[in-house]
Short mmCIF file of N, CA and C in Angstrom, two decimals:
data_model
loop_
_atom_site.label_atom_id
_atom_site.label_comp_id
_atom_site.label_asym_id
_atom_site.label_seq_id
_atom_site.Cartn_x
_atom_site.Cartn_y
_atom_site.Cartn_z
N UNK A 1 -174.35 82.86 76.53
CA UNK A 1 -173.74 83.84 75.69
C UNK A 1 -173.27 85.00 76.57
N UNK A 2 -172.02 85.40 76.43
CA UNK A 2 -171.49 86.48 77.26
C UNK A 2 -171.72 87.85 76.61
N UNK A 3 -171.47 88.85 77.39
CA UNK A 3 -171.62 90.23 76.93
C UNK A 3 -170.70 90.51 75.76
N UNK A 4 -169.51 89.98 75.80
CA UNK A 4 -168.56 90.18 74.72
C UNK A 4 -169.09 89.59 73.42
N UNK A 5 -169.70 88.42 73.48
CA UNK A 5 -170.26 87.79 72.30
C UNK A 5 -171.41 88.60 71.72
N UNK A 6 -172.25 89.18 72.59
CA UNK A 6 -173.34 90.01 72.15
C UNK A 6 -172.82 91.24 71.40
N UNK A 7 -171.80 91.89 71.97
CA UNK A 7 -171.22 93.06 71.35
C UNK A 7 -170.55 92.75 70.01
N UNK A 8 -169.93 91.58 69.94
CA UNK A 8 -169.27 91.19 68.71
C UNK A 8 -170.26 90.96 67.58
N UNK A 9 -171.41 90.41 67.90
CA UNK A 9 -172.42 90.09 66.88
C UNK A 9 -173.34 91.26 66.56
N UNK A 10 -173.28 92.32 67.34
CA UNK A 10 -174.20 93.43 67.18
C UNK A 10 -173.75 94.35 66.05
N UNK A 11 -174.71 94.84 65.26
CA UNK A 11 -174.43 95.79 64.19
C UNK A 11 -174.55 97.20 64.77
N UNK A 12 -173.46 97.92 64.85
CA UNK A 12 -173.44 99.24 65.51
C UNK A 12 -173.50 100.39 64.50
N UNK A 13 -173.79 100.09 63.27
CA UNK A 13 -173.86 101.15 62.25
C UNK A 13 -174.88 102.20 62.59
N UNK A 14 -176.04 101.79 63.06
CA UNK A 14 -177.10 102.76 63.38
C UNK A 14 -176.70 103.61 64.56
N UNK A 15 -175.99 103.03 65.56
CA UNK A 15 -175.56 103.80 66.73
C UNK A 15 -174.50 104.82 66.37
N UNK A 16 -173.58 104.46 65.53
CA UNK A 16 -172.53 105.44 65.14
C UNK A 16 -173.11 106.56 64.30
N UNK A 17 -174.04 106.24 63.44
CA UNK A 17 -174.69 107.25 62.62
C UNK A 17 -175.51 108.19 63.50
N UNK A 18 -176.22 107.64 64.44
CA UNK A 18 -177.03 108.47 65.37
C UNK A 18 -176.14 109.38 66.20
N UNK A 19 -175.00 108.89 66.65
CA UNK A 19 -174.04 109.69 67.43
C UNK A 19 -173.52 110.84 66.59
N UNK A 20 -173.19 110.57 65.34
CA UNK A 20 -172.67 111.63 64.45
C UNK A 20 -173.74 112.67 64.17
N UNK A 21 -174.97 112.25 63.91
CA UNK A 21 -176.06 113.20 63.66
C UNK A 21 -176.33 114.03 64.87
N UNK A 22 -176.31 113.43 66.07
CA UNK A 22 -176.53 114.18 67.32
C UNK A 22 -175.41 115.19 67.52
N UNK A 23 -174.17 114.82 67.27
CA UNK A 23 -173.05 115.73 67.41
C UNK A 23 -173.19 116.93 66.48
N UNK A 24 -173.49 116.68 65.21
CA UNK A 24 -173.61 117.77 64.23
C UNK A 24 -174.76 118.69 64.61
N UNK A 25 -175.87 118.14 65.07
CA UNK A 25 -177.01 118.95 65.49
C UNK A 25 -176.64 119.85 66.65
N UNK A 26 -176.01 119.29 67.69
CA UNK A 26 -175.63 120.10 68.87
C UNK A 26 -174.58 121.15 68.50
N UNK A 27 -173.62 120.77 67.68
CA UNK A 27 -172.61 121.72 67.25
C UNK A 27 -173.23 122.89 66.48
N UNK A 28 -174.14 122.58 65.57
CA UNK A 28 -174.80 123.63 64.80
C UNK A 28 -175.67 124.53 65.70
N UNK A 29 -176.34 123.93 66.68
CA UNK A 29 -177.18 124.72 67.58
C UNK A 29 -176.34 125.66 68.45
N UNK A 30 -175.23 125.18 68.99
CA UNK A 30 -174.37 126.01 69.81
C UNK A 30 -173.74 127.11 68.98
N UNK A 31 -173.30 126.78 67.78
CA UNK A 31 -172.70 127.78 66.90
C UNK A 31 -173.74 128.86 66.52
N UNK A 32 -174.93 128.47 66.20
CA UNK A 32 -175.98 129.40 65.85
C UNK A 32 -176.31 130.28 67.07
N UNK A 33 -176.40 129.70 68.24
CA UNK A 33 -176.70 130.47 69.44
C UNK A 33 -175.61 131.50 69.71
N UNK A 34 -174.36 131.09 69.61
CA UNK A 34 -173.24 132.00 69.90
C UNK A 34 -173.13 133.12 68.88
N UNK A 35 -173.44 132.87 67.63
CA UNK A 35 -173.27 133.89 66.62
C UNK A 35 -174.48 134.84 66.53
N UNK A 36 -175.59 134.51 67.16
CA UNK A 36 -176.75 135.41 67.13
C UNK A 36 -176.91 136.23 68.40
N UNK A 37 -175.97 136.18 69.29
CA UNK A 37 -176.03 136.98 70.51
C UNK A 37 -175.64 138.42 70.18
N UNK A 38 -176.15 139.38 70.94
CA UNK A 38 -175.75 140.77 70.71
C UNK A 38 -174.28 140.99 71.06
N UNK A 39 -173.65 141.98 70.44
CA UNK A 39 -172.22 142.20 70.67
C UNK A 39 -171.86 142.47 72.14
N UNK A 40 -172.72 143.13 72.90
CA UNK A 40 -172.37 143.40 74.30
C UNK A 40 -172.30 142.12 75.12
N UNK A 41 -173.09 141.12 74.76
CA UNK A 41 -173.04 139.85 75.47
C UNK A 41 -171.76 139.09 75.13
N UNK A 42 -171.35 139.13 73.88
CA UNK A 42 -170.11 138.49 73.45
C UNK A 42 -168.92 139.16 74.15
N UNK A 43 -168.99 140.48 74.31
CA UNK A 43 -167.93 141.20 75.00
C UNK A 43 -167.86 140.78 76.47
N UNK A 44 -169.04 140.62 77.09
CA UNK A 44 -169.09 140.18 78.48
C UNK A 44 -168.53 138.76 78.61
N UNK A 45 -168.86 137.88 77.68
CA UNK A 45 -168.31 136.51 77.68
C UNK A 45 -166.80 136.51 77.56
N UNK A 46 -166.27 137.44 76.77
CA UNK A 46 -164.81 137.47 76.56
C UNK A 46 -164.05 137.86 77.83
N UNK A 47 -164.72 138.53 78.80
CA UNK A 47 -164.08 138.95 80.03
C UNK A 47 -164.29 137.94 81.17
N UNK A 48 -165.00 136.87 80.96
CA UNK A 48 -165.33 135.93 82.06
C UNK A 48 -164.07 135.39 82.75
N UNK A 49 -163.04 134.94 82.05
CA UNK A 49 -161.88 134.43 82.74
C UNK A 49 -161.15 135.48 83.60
N UNK A 50 -161.31 136.74 83.28
CA UNK A 50 -160.61 137.79 83.99
C UNK A 50 -161.37 138.31 85.21
N UNK A 51 -162.70 138.16 85.19
CA UNK A 51 -163.50 138.75 86.27
C UNK A 51 -163.82 137.81 87.39
N UNK A 52 -163.99 136.53 87.14
CA UNK A 52 -164.36 135.60 88.20
C UNK A 52 -165.81 135.73 88.59
N UNK A 53 -166.15 135.28 89.81
CA UNK A 53 -167.52 135.31 90.27
C UNK A 53 -168.01 136.71 90.61
N UNK A 54 -167.18 137.54 91.23
CA UNK A 54 -167.66 138.82 91.70
C UNK A 54 -167.89 139.84 90.59
N UNK A 55 -167.28 139.63 89.44
CA UNK A 55 -167.48 140.55 88.33
C UNK A 55 -166.52 141.74 88.33
N UNK A 56 -165.61 141.81 89.29
CA UNK A 56 -164.66 142.93 89.36
C UNK A 56 -163.24 142.36 89.28
N UNK A 57 -162.54 142.63 88.21
CA UNK A 57 -161.22 142.10 88.03
C UNK A 57 -160.22 142.68 89.00
N UNK A 58 -160.40 143.91 89.41
CA UNK A 58 -159.46 144.56 90.33
C UNK A 58 -159.48 143.92 91.71
N UNK A 59 -160.64 143.47 92.15
CA UNK A 59 -160.74 142.87 93.50
C UNK A 59 -160.30 141.41 93.54
N UNK A 60 -160.30 140.75 92.39
CA UNK A 60 -160.01 139.33 92.32
C UNK A 60 -158.49 139.10 92.15
N UNK A 61 -157.73 139.44 93.15
CA UNK A 61 -156.30 139.22 93.07
C UNK A 61 -155.95 137.94 93.78
N UNK A 62 -154.97 137.25 93.28
CA UNK A 62 -154.56 135.99 93.84
C UNK A 62 -153.42 136.26 94.82
N UNK A 63 -153.58 135.79 96.05
CA UNK A 63 -152.49 135.95 97.04
C UNK A 63 -151.76 134.64 97.15
N UNK A 64 -150.43 134.67 97.16
CA UNK A 64 -149.66 133.44 97.25
C UNK A 64 -149.86 132.78 98.62
N UNK A 65 -149.71 131.47 98.68
CA UNK A 65 -149.84 130.80 99.98
C UNK A 65 -148.68 131.18 100.89
N UNK A 66 -148.89 131.15 102.20
CA UNK A 66 -147.80 131.52 103.11
C UNK A 66 -146.68 130.51 103.06
N UNK A 67 -145.47 131.02 103.22
CA UNK A 67 -144.30 130.14 103.27
C UNK A 67 -143.88 129.92 104.73
N UNK A 68 -142.90 129.10 104.93
CA UNK A 68 -142.43 128.84 106.29
C UNK A 68 -141.79 130.04 106.97
N UNK A 69 -141.37 131.02 106.19
CA UNK A 69 -140.71 132.22 106.74
C UNK A 69 -141.72 133.20 107.32
N UNK A 70 -143.00 133.06 106.98
CA UNK A 70 -144.01 134.01 107.42
C UNK A 70 -144.50 133.73 108.84
N UNK A 71 -144.07 132.68 109.48
CA UNK A 71 -144.59 132.30 110.79
C UNK A 71 -144.02 133.12 111.87
#
């Protein structure tokens, strides 16, 4: 009996239900965690893409790569 035959004969109803329940549980936990944080933490999270690793947006400037004319 091949792997394909085993999968064809297998009842996956319990696996799909377990996956859905796990997804809903994780989604609810993350939503609850995010909504119960203090406002200053949510404000800090909103600035993450702008600050980078160093935490200072003014220092994190992107410099363009050198072109052939800069040599």
